[in-house]
Amino acid sequence: MSANTRIPSPDQLEKVDSWGMQTSCISSVFRPSLPEQISDIFQTALAAQQNIALRGAGCSYGDASLNAENIILDFTRMNRILAWNPQTGEITVEPGVTLEQLWKYCIGDGWWPPVVSGTMRVTMGGAAGMNYHGKNNFKAGPVGDHILKFQLLLPTGELLHCSREENSDIFFAAIGGFGMLGCFTSITMQMKKIYSGMLEVYAFATNNFAHIIQEFEKRIPQADYLVGWIDCFAKGKELGRGQVHEAHYLQQGEDPFAMQTLRIEKQELPDSLFGILPKSIIWRLMKPIAHPVGIQLLNMLKYKASATLGNHKTIHQSHAAFAFLLDYVPNWKNAYLPGGLIQYQSFIPEQNAEECFKAQIELCQRRKMVPWLGVFKKHRKDDFLMSHAVNGYSLALDLRVTERNREALWQMAQDLNKIVLAYGGRFYFAKDSTLTSTDAEAFLGRDAIEKFESIKRRCDPHNLLQSNLSRRLFPLLNVVETVQPHVSETAL
Ligand SMILES: Cc1cc2nc3c(=O)[nH]c(=O)nc-3n(C[C@H](O)[C@H](O)[C@H](O)COP(=O)(O)OP(=O)(O)OC[C@H]3O[C@@H](n4cnc5c(N)ncnc54)[C@H](O)[C@@H]3O)c2cc1C
């Protein structure tokens, strides 16, 4: 792209999907490979009275990196590792570098990303834009706690250097600032030293929400990672039953084969099941059981297996296999087609978690829209302005969208929001599809939003950076002076 960047003609527009495939948009998509090209696109957009959404790998479940009938700036071609120090573990990357590139680049030197998302497909720009958390959030905080500094290219063309010391208000607002303040053009992170490619993983079954919380609380002081799976179909005394995985790093000297286990090929899982069945077809095999009765049965069988065969088992598992298990079933989300899925994740203060999660699952069961998957994690508060974290727990619920249930599902989400807010809970833009601006203000508070709006005015005076999500949740943030967006969305 050069100084004479043009907005593509209508036949060059692209259909862009949310990760959950339940919403999409038609946009002009630009894929810069150099930072200079970004300023060029900013100028072109301003002149054409278009606005711009920033996009990494598009792994946010909802509309965070969609921008109907406007521009999307896709960073996947800006994917160079800019600097790496294997002595200190400090790494500087372009925003389109994926988590997969990152761990594969560093593991041979004995380093691992300190916080990882459940998929390695995400980019580091998207990671910082949402401030993602991992299964060690209670101990390591979100990814932003490990970002040392970044460069932020503002829509004004100014390149800001941000760290905890320099432009610190922007540092704490842009991390988790859902791409509203500027583009991360380089990000410097501190990686975590590891002494083995393996983790020690202990698995056991839990009877209900009270039990899982009790087990988490007991294990937090010694665990490096903790994650729970919840069978959302169980009722009564078994409401919230599931399975916990607790993982530990191996200390120096504990793995006699560390030189081997730290190799990339020792991290990968095989491409086939039982050596014969290609994993790429697994989602097709799931299709015949992809209905509520089949999934209820699957959840029940999984629970029974974890409470018998898999109970109190300790194994050694590679970092990648433990962290990114879902990536090893390619296209598993296609089992939710044709309507796709939404994820409903709420973050509840510790003292209210049991009651709130029970109320959520009971509501889903009463409305006969039971989540097919429930994932349970422990969190701690952090210092970022638009944070989703609390000192407490989160429950992430995968819900199927169909043409018939869409309206009822959105209504149920509104009712779940009321429950979450009544218990002092928070939400996460990376997972959201259903919040309203009133809900967003209720959990963030007016003060935080006003502070964010004021930083936005400084960084992006023409409101060039917008997205479907920002217009849905923060209409005032995108009050337009010179750029008038069309807010129309294609719902499949
Ligand atoms: C299977 C799966 C599992 C997941 N597990 C977890 C999990 O365990 N924990 C968790 O916290 N999240 C999880 N997520 C969510 C995911 O980590 C976030 O949505 C993440 O932001 C996606 O990164 P991305 O590169 O796809 O960014 P996108 O989804 O494309 O964008 C995310 C945000 O970042 C902004 N952005 C993108 N690039 C830039 C840039 N260069 N400069 C400024 N802003 C930018 C975008 O505007 C957008 O607001 C999961 C998602 C999936 C699909």
XYZ file of C-alpha atoms and ligand atoms in Angstrom:
545
model
C 0.000 0.000 0.000
C 1.320 3.470 -0.763
C 0.423 7.076 -0.084
C -2.371 6.717 -2.610
C -4.270 4.094 -0.633
C -7.855 3.920 -1.847
C -10.994 2.667 -0.148
C -11.830 -0.480 -2.153
C -14.716 -0.358 -4.559
C -17.878 -2.285 -3.552
C -16.776 -5.463 -5.313
C -13.626 -5.494 -3.134
C -15.547 -5.535 0.136
C -15.208 -8.617 2.325
C -17.583 -10.491 4.602
C -15.959 -10.707 8.023
C -17.248 -13.117 10.694
C -17.152 -12.961 14.453
C -15.357 -15.984 15.908
C -18.670 -17.366 17.177
C -20.059 -17.133 13.614
C -23.356 -15.711 14.830
C -22.745 -12.234 13.469
C -20.751 -10.782 10.604
C -20.279 -7.607 8.640
C -19.267 -6.362 5.234
C -16.179 -4.147 5.411
C -13.200 -2.826 3.468
C -10.310 -4.847 4.843
C -6.736 -3.511 4.755
C -3.771 -5.680 5.680
C -0.739 -3.446 6.264
C 2.682 -5.039 6.522
C 4.551 -1.893 7.653
C 3.712 0.712 10.326
C 3.962 3.539 7.727
C 1.020 2.040 5.874
C -1.191 2.407 8.942
C -0.865 6.227 8.994
C -1.638 6.191 5.313
C -4.869 4.265 5.922
C -5.804 6.631 8.775
C -5.547 9.595 6.419
C -7.453 7.855 3.664
C -10.261 6.894 6.056
C -10.576 10.427 7.425
C -10.766 11.859 3.945
C -13.387 9.285 2.943
C -15.401 9.847 6.161
C -15.026 6.216 7.120
C -14.090 4.832 10.524
C -11.707 1.993 11.365
C -11.825 -1.113 13.561
C -8.582 -2.851 14.486
C -8.441 -6.621 14.121
C -5.953 -9.305 15.079
C -6.901 -12.915 14.401
C -10.620 -12.221 14.989
C -10.792 -14.661 17.922
C -13.105 -12.473 19.977
C -16.409 -14.329 20.124
C -18.617 -11.318 19.310
C -18.374 -8.028 17.441
C -15.187 -6.524 18.976
C -13.270 -6.513 15.704
C -16.182 -6.079 13.285
C -17.009 -2.775 11.629
C -20.100 -2.809 9.428
C -19.758 -0.899 6.152
C -16.523 0.725 7.263
C -12.845 -0.196 7.401
C -11.148 -3.083 9.189
C -7.402 -2.926 9.707
C -6.172 -6.507 9.927
C -2.700 -6.888 11.503
C -1.977 -10.492 10.619
C 0.740 -9.510 8.095
C 2.629 -7.428 10.667
C 4.015 -10.568 12.259
C 7.733 -10.109 12.839
C 9.650 -10.814 16.030
C 11.618 -7.569 16.436
C 13.971 -8.415 19.315
C 14.647 -11.404 21.579
C 17.011 -11.754 24.504
C 17.260 -15.422 25.565
C 19.231 -14.407 28.678
C 16.550 -12.146 30.141
C 13.418 -13.468 28.386
C 12.481 -10.016 27.062
C 10.820 -10.084 23.648
C 9.532 -7.376 21.306
C 6.997 -8.280 18.641
C 4.825 -6.711 16.004
C 1.093 -6.807 16.781
C 0.248 -9.587 14.322
C 2.624 -12.108 15.919
C 0.458 -14.950 17.179
C 0.719 -16.674 20.516
C 1.672 -19.786 18.541
C 4.622 -17.965 16.925
C 5.630 -16.598 20.321
C 5.820 -19.867 22.248
C 7.406 -21.718 19.334
C 10.077 -19.013 19.060
C 11.027 -19.047 22.758
C 10.502 -22.534 24.121
C 13.801 -23.967 22.869
C 15.588 -21.315 24.985
C 13.572 -22.321 28.050
C 10.913 -19.583 28.052
C 7.114 -19.712 27.851
C 4.487 -16.904 27.606
C 3.611 -16.015 31.212
C -0.129 -15.881 30.427
C -1.855 -17.707 27.581
C -5.367 -17.683 26.206
C -7.271 -20.937 25.533
C -6.280 -20.730 21.861
C -2.836 -20.051 20.387
C -4.370 -18.475 17.249
C -4.705 -15.009 18.870
C -2.317 -12.170 17.967
C -0.377 -10.199 20.551
C -2.105 -6.973 19.412
C -5.482 -8.606 20.093
C -4.121 -10.040 23.350
C -3.185 -6.552 24.571
C -6.379 -5.026 23.139
C -8.473 -7.315 25.357
C -5.923 -7.915 28.136
C -6.627 -11.621 28.077
C -6.231 -13.877 31.096
C -5.245 -17.527 31.457
C -5.784 -20.445 33.784
C -3.245 -18.778 36.114
C -5.036 -15.418 36.417
C -5.289 -15.810 40.211
C -1.483 -15.929 40.392
C -0.011 -14.202 37.310
C -2.676 -11.556 36.572
C -3.661 -10.762 32.961
C -1.241 -10.551 30.017
C -0.979 -6.773 30.592
C 0.875 -7.426 33.864
C 3.732 -8.851 31.756
C 3.830 -6.164 29.067
C 6.796 -3.915 29.797
C 6.159 -1.293 27.129
C 4.542 -0.730 23.759
C 4.407 1.728 20.894
C 0.976 3.070 20.097
C 0.309 4.732 16.768
C -2.472 7.252 17.291
C -5.012 8.181 14.630
C -3.415 11.653 14.741
C -0.230 10.083 13.310
C 1.714 10.500 16.565
C 3.734 7.493 17.767
C 3.581 7.201 21.561
C 5.965 5.183 23.740
C 4.005 3.826 26.695
C 5.091 2.005 29.831
C 4.339 2.126 33.553
C 6.659 5.178 33.701
C 5.969 6.919 30.383
C 2.414 7.906 29.351
C 1.259 5.572 32.109
C -2.411 6.638 31.970
C -2.500 5.550 28.314
C -0.559 2.375 29.167
C -3.273 1.307 31.624
C -6.130 2.386 29.326
C -4.908 0.994 25.986
C -4.251 -2.469 27.429
C -7.815 -3.776 27.584
C -8.956 -0.683 25.665
C -10.520 -2.826 22.844
C -8.663 -0.998 20.074
C -10.193 2.407 20.761
C -7.116 4.539 21.461
C -4.541 3.627 18.828
C -2.718 0.701 17.202
C -0.084 -1.230 19.067
C 2.748 -1.325 16.539
C 5.258 -3.069 18.814
C 4.837 -4.780 22.169
C 7.619 -5.740 24.597
C 6.899 -8.548 27.038
C 8.656 -10.449 29.791
C 8.492 -14.203 29.200
C 8.474 -16.839 31.969
C 11.517 -19.071 32.584
C 10.707 -22.792 32.451
C 12.915 -25.795 33.153
C 10.897 -28.447 31.357
C 8.519 -28.704 28.405
C 6.153 -30.613 30.669
C 3.724 -29.679 33.411
C 2.621 -31.948 36.228
C -1.177 -32.112 35.968
C -3.496 -33.510 38.623
C -7.169 -34.167 37.720
C -10.109 -34.878 40.000
C -13.925 -34.677 39.988
C -15.972 -32.183 42.003
C -19.585 -32.634 43.182
C -21.071 -29.133 42.852
C -20.252 -25.400 42.918
C -19.594 -25.349 46.680
C -17.149 -28.227 46.308
C -15.247 -26.778 43.340
C -14.843 -23.424 45.116
C -13.649 -25.170 48.271
C -11.074 -27.162 46.249
C -9.846 -24.066 44.380
C -9.411 -22.122 47.629
C -7.447 -24.992 49.151
C -5.160 -25.357 46.118
C -4.512 -21.718 45.191
C -1.428 -21.302 47.407
C 0.472 -24.116 45.667
C -1.024 -24.361 42.138
C 0.467 -22.691 39.066
C -2.686 -23.255 36.976
C -6.236 -24.212 37.947
C -9.205 -24.742 35.664
C -12.577 -26.391 36.112
C -14.988 -27.941 33.641
C -18.692 -27.746 34.611
C -21.474 -30.086 33.466
C -24.220 -27.484 33.013
C -26.941 -30.133 32.690
C -26.594 -31.440 36.285
C -29.279 -30.376 38.764
C -30.133 -30.322 42.471
C -27.291 -31.283 44.798
C -25.094 -31.910 41.761
C -25.609 -28.472 40.249
C -22.145 -27.290 39.184
C -20.501 -30.722 39.247
C -17.411 -31.108 37.107
C -13.711 -31.734 36.989
C -10.644 -29.732 38.034
C -7.188 -29.730 36.474
C -4.398 -28.376 38.654
C -0.991 -27.923 37.027
C 2.527 -27.199 38.298
C 5.728 -26.153 36.590
C 8.616 -28.565 37.035
C 11.516 -26.998 38.904
C 15.134 -26.941 37.705
C 16.535 -30.482 37.720
C 13.124 -32.196 38.026
C 12.941 -33.155 34.345
C 15.971 -35.246 33.354
C 14.919 -34.953 29.694
C 14.372 -31.185 29.686
C 16.503 -30.687 26.559
C 14.094 -32.944 24.661
C 10.785 -31.863 26.218
C 11.586 -28.204 25.447
C 11.618 -29.004 21.722
C 8.640 -27.835 19.659
C 7.889 -31.310 18.319
C 7.487 -32.639 21.885
C 4.762 -30.056 22.483
C 2.555 -30.987 19.539
C -0.176 -33.590 19.802
C -0.499 -36.155 16.996
C -2.611 -35.264 13.945
C -4.824 -38.279 14.364
C -6.762 -40.106 17.033
C -5.582 -43.688 17.691
C -3.103 -43.172 14.848
C -5.814 -43.505 12.171
C -8.604 -40.948 12.542
C -7.572 -37.486 11.265
C -8.434 -34.867 13.884
C -9.667 -32.533 11.166
C -12.808 -34.681 10.789
C -13.685 -34.875 14.489
C -16.122 -31.965 14.308
C -18.007 -33.799 11.555
C -18.279 -36.841 13.828
C -19.694 -34.539 16.517
C -22.462 -33.316 14.196
C -24.904 -36.246 14.772
C -24.819 -35.626 18.547
C -24.813 -31.809 18.261
C -28.270 -31.361 19.788
C -29.294 -30.827 23.439
C -29.970 -34.516 24.205
C -26.713 -35.688 22.630
C -24.674 -33.013 24.394
C -26.358 -33.761 27.732
C -25.343 -37.389 27.309
C -21.789 -36.385 26.379
C -21.513 -34.153 29.484
C -22.849 -36.976 31.651
C -20.376 -39.491 30.212
C -17.502 -37.045 30.623
C -18.445 -36.487 34.257
C -18.768 -40.233 34.968
C -15.381 -40.858 33.348
C -13.728 -38.071 35.344
C -15.307 -39.340 38.591
C -14.090 -42.901 38.008
C -11.263 -43.620 35.557
C -9.843 -40.090 35.551
C -10.274 -39.302 39.261
C -7.183 -38.318 41.271
C -4.879 -38.966 38.337
C -1.501 -37.238 37.944
C 0.071 -37.058 34.503
C 2.832 -35.127 32.772
C 1.471 -33.054 29.893
C 3.231 -30.640 27.514
C 2.624 -26.916 28.029
C 0.915 -26.620 24.648
C -1.341 -29.643 25.176
C -2.444 -28.349 28.591
C -2.944 -24.752 27.462
C -4.446 -25.171 23.981
C -6.359 -28.435 24.102
C -9.221 -27.036 22.011
C -6.837 -26.122 19.173
C -6.121 -29.798 18.709
C -9.675 -30.402 17.495
C -9.605 -28.239 14.349
C -12.823 -26.368 13.551
C -14.676 -27.825 16.551
C -16.850 -24.689 16.506
C -18.376 -25.873 13.214
C -20.395 -28.356 15.294
C -22.462 -25.244 16.239
C -23.342 -24.425 12.632
C -25.502 -23.209 11.031
C -26.279 -20.635 13.755
C -22.923 -20.458 15.555
C -22.411 -19.812 19.255
C -22.045 -17.099 21.842
C -19.997 -17.323 24.982
C -21.425 -15.807 28.138
C -18.634 -15.188 30.675
C -19.217 -13.390 33.938
C -16.731 -12.569 36.717
C -18.198 -12.702 40.228
C -16.708 -11.642 43.582
C -15.633 -14.676 45.596
C -18.286 -14.429 48.313
C -21.149 -14.348 45.757
C -19.815 -16.811 43.204
C -21.598 -19.986 44.314
C -25.032 -18.375 44.581
C -24.669 -16.391 41.378
C -23.488 -19.310 39.231
C -26.261 -21.537 40.590
C -28.828 -18.871 39.688
C -27.346 -18.558 36.177
C -27.392 -22.290 35.407
C -30.876 -22.725 36.883
C -32.164 -19.949 34.638
C -30.586 -21.587 31.563
C -32.134 -24.929 32.515
C -35.589 -23.394 33.082
C -35.419 -21.671 29.684
C -34.204 -24.912 28.065
C -31.084 -23.271 26.658
C -28.439 -25.154 28.595
C -24.795 -24.270 27.835
C -22.986 -27.078 26.062
C -19.737 -26.251 27.824
C -18.954 -24.500 31.111
C -15.443 -23.411 32.138
C -14.594 -22.224 35.635
C -11.578 -20.078 36.626
C -10.232 -18.064 39.547
C -9.239 -14.401 39.092
C -7.684 -11.452 40.850
C -8.207 -7.715 40.397
C -5.783 -5.737 38.229
C -4.893 -2.086 37.598
C -6.203 -1.670 34.039
C -8.881 0.969 33.468
C -11.410 -1.167 31.566
C -10.651 -4.385 33.456
C -12.977 -7.381 33.505
C -11.344 -9.033 36.504
C -12.525 -9.319 40.125
C -11.187 -11.061 43.204
C -13.331 -14.069 42.568
C -14.409 -16.561 39.932
C -15.583 -16.637 36.341
C -17.877 -19.050 34.555
C -17.735 -19.126 30.751
C -20.807 -20.692 29.124
C -20.942 -21.748 25.460
C -24.483 -21.376 24.128
C -25.689 -22.520 20.736
C -27.473 -19.964 18.547
C -30.203 -21.123 16.192
C -32.595 -19.233 13.993
C -35.418 -20.292 16.340
C -33.784 -19.547 19.694
C -31.974 -16.311 18.810
C -34.513 -13.910 20.286
C -35.131 -16.016 23.390
C -31.376 -16.456 23.884
C -30.746 -12.696 23.773
C -33.615 -12.216 26.227
C -32.080 -14.833 28.516
C -28.718 -13.054 28.305
C -30.408 -9.811 29.433
C -31.844 -11.693 32.422
C -28.459 -13.263 33.183
C -26.935 -9.770 33.091
C -29.358 -8.650 35.801
C -28.284 -11.578 37.984
C -24.582 -10.854 37.426
C -24.959 -7.144 38.195
C -27.009 -7.863 41.325
C -24.091 -9.958 42.619
C -21.505 -7.245 41.810
C -20.128 -9.057 38.749
C -18.246 -7.890 35.667
C -18.076 -8.790 31.962
C -15.388 -9.249 29.299
C -15.598 -7.613 25.854
C -13.667 -10.465 24.172
C -16.541 -12.817 24.921
C -19.492 -10.472 24.787
C -22.260 -10.371 22.181
C -25.301 -9.361 24.192
C -24.550 -6.559 26.699
C -26.192 -3.161 26.429
C -24.630 0.225 27.128
C -26.537 0.352 30.432
C -24.985 -2.962 31.514
C -21.499 -1.765 30.504
C -21.861 1.393 32.568
C -23.289 -0.561 35.505
C -20.220 -2.777 35.857
C -17.475 -0.321 34.840
C -18.866 2.697 36.658
C -19.326 6.218 35.281
C -15.937 7.380 36.598
C -13.939 4.786 34.669
C -15.913 5.440 31.495
C -15.433 9.210 31.750
C -11.702 8.746 32.284
C -11.566 6.474 29.234
C -13.594 8.962 27.165
C -11.229 11.750 28.103
C -8.152 9.685 27.070
C -9.973 8.738 23.863
C -10.544 12.428 23.022
C -6.794 13.076 23.425
C -5.666 10.056 21.405
C -8.377 9.958 18.761
C -10.029 13.401 18.469
C -11.937 12.461 15.294
C -13.300 9.156 16.634
C -11.656 7.305 13.827
C -11.375 4.092 15.835
C -14.725 2.378 16.274
C -16.217 -1.089 16.071
C -19.635 -2.686 16.170
C -18.962 -3.427 19.841
C -17.913 0.118 20.721
C -21.049 1.576 19.122
C -23.240 -1.003 20.887
C -21.740 -0.459 24.347
C -20.329 3.062 24.358
C -22.415 5.266 22.058
C -21.012 8.401 23.711
C -17.433 7.286 23.088
C -18.199 7.327 19.411
C -20.103 10.577 19.256
C -19.047 11.685 15.848
C -17.849 15.099 14.806
C -16.357 14.558 11.400
C -16.933 10.862 10.732
C -20.446 9.520 10.390
C -20.654 5.708 10.626
C -23.430 3.542 9.241
C -24.370 1.165 12.015
C -25.908 -1.742 10.241
C -25.033 -5.314 10.993
C -25.787 -8.469 9.111
C -27.095 -11.091 11.480
C -26.967 -14.548 10.000
C -11.229 -20.896 21.559
C -10.972 -19.594 22.294
C -10.489 -19.625 23.589
C -10.258 -18.423 24.271
N -9.771 -18.483 25.544
C -9.554 -17.349 26.236
C -9.015 -17.384 27.558
O -8.705 -18.448 28.087
N -8.827 -16.198 28.195
C -9.131 -15.005 27.613
O -8.944 -13.969 28.256
N -9.618 -14.931 26.360
C -9.826 -16.083 25.675
N -10.306 -16.014 24.380
C -10.542 -14.686 23.786
C -9.274 -14.164 23.100
O -8.139 -14.344 23.890
C -9.448 -12.650 22.855
O -10.614 -12.401 22.165
C -8.263 -12.044 22.095
O -8.382 -10.648 22.158
C -8.282 -12.463 20.626
O -7.139 -11.968 19.964
P -7.197 -11.646 18.412
O -5.812 -11.471 17.930
O -8.019 -12.635 17.719
O -7.909 -10.223 18.458
P -9.289 -9.713 17.831
O -10.390 -10.565 18.348
O -9.159 -9.577 16.378
O -9.341 -8.275 18.506
C -9.477 -8.144 19.907
C -9.454 -6.662 20.294
O -8.142 -6.136 20.145
C -8.157 -4.981 19.303
N -6.901 -5.013 18.540
C -6.479 -5.958 17.664
N -5.263 -5.637 17.181
C -4.907 -4.455 17.746
C -3.773 -3.596 17.652
N -2.728 -3.875 16.857
N -3.765 -2.442 18.372
C -4.796 -2.134 19.194
N -5.889 -2.908 19.330
C -5.948 -4.060 18.623
C -9.398 -5.146 18.444
O -9.882 -3.907 17.990
C -10.368 -5.813 19.409
O -11.024 -4.860 20.208
C -10.521 -17.171 23.644
C -11.003 -17.148 22.336
C -11.213 -18.339 21.660
C -11.719 -18.296 20.252
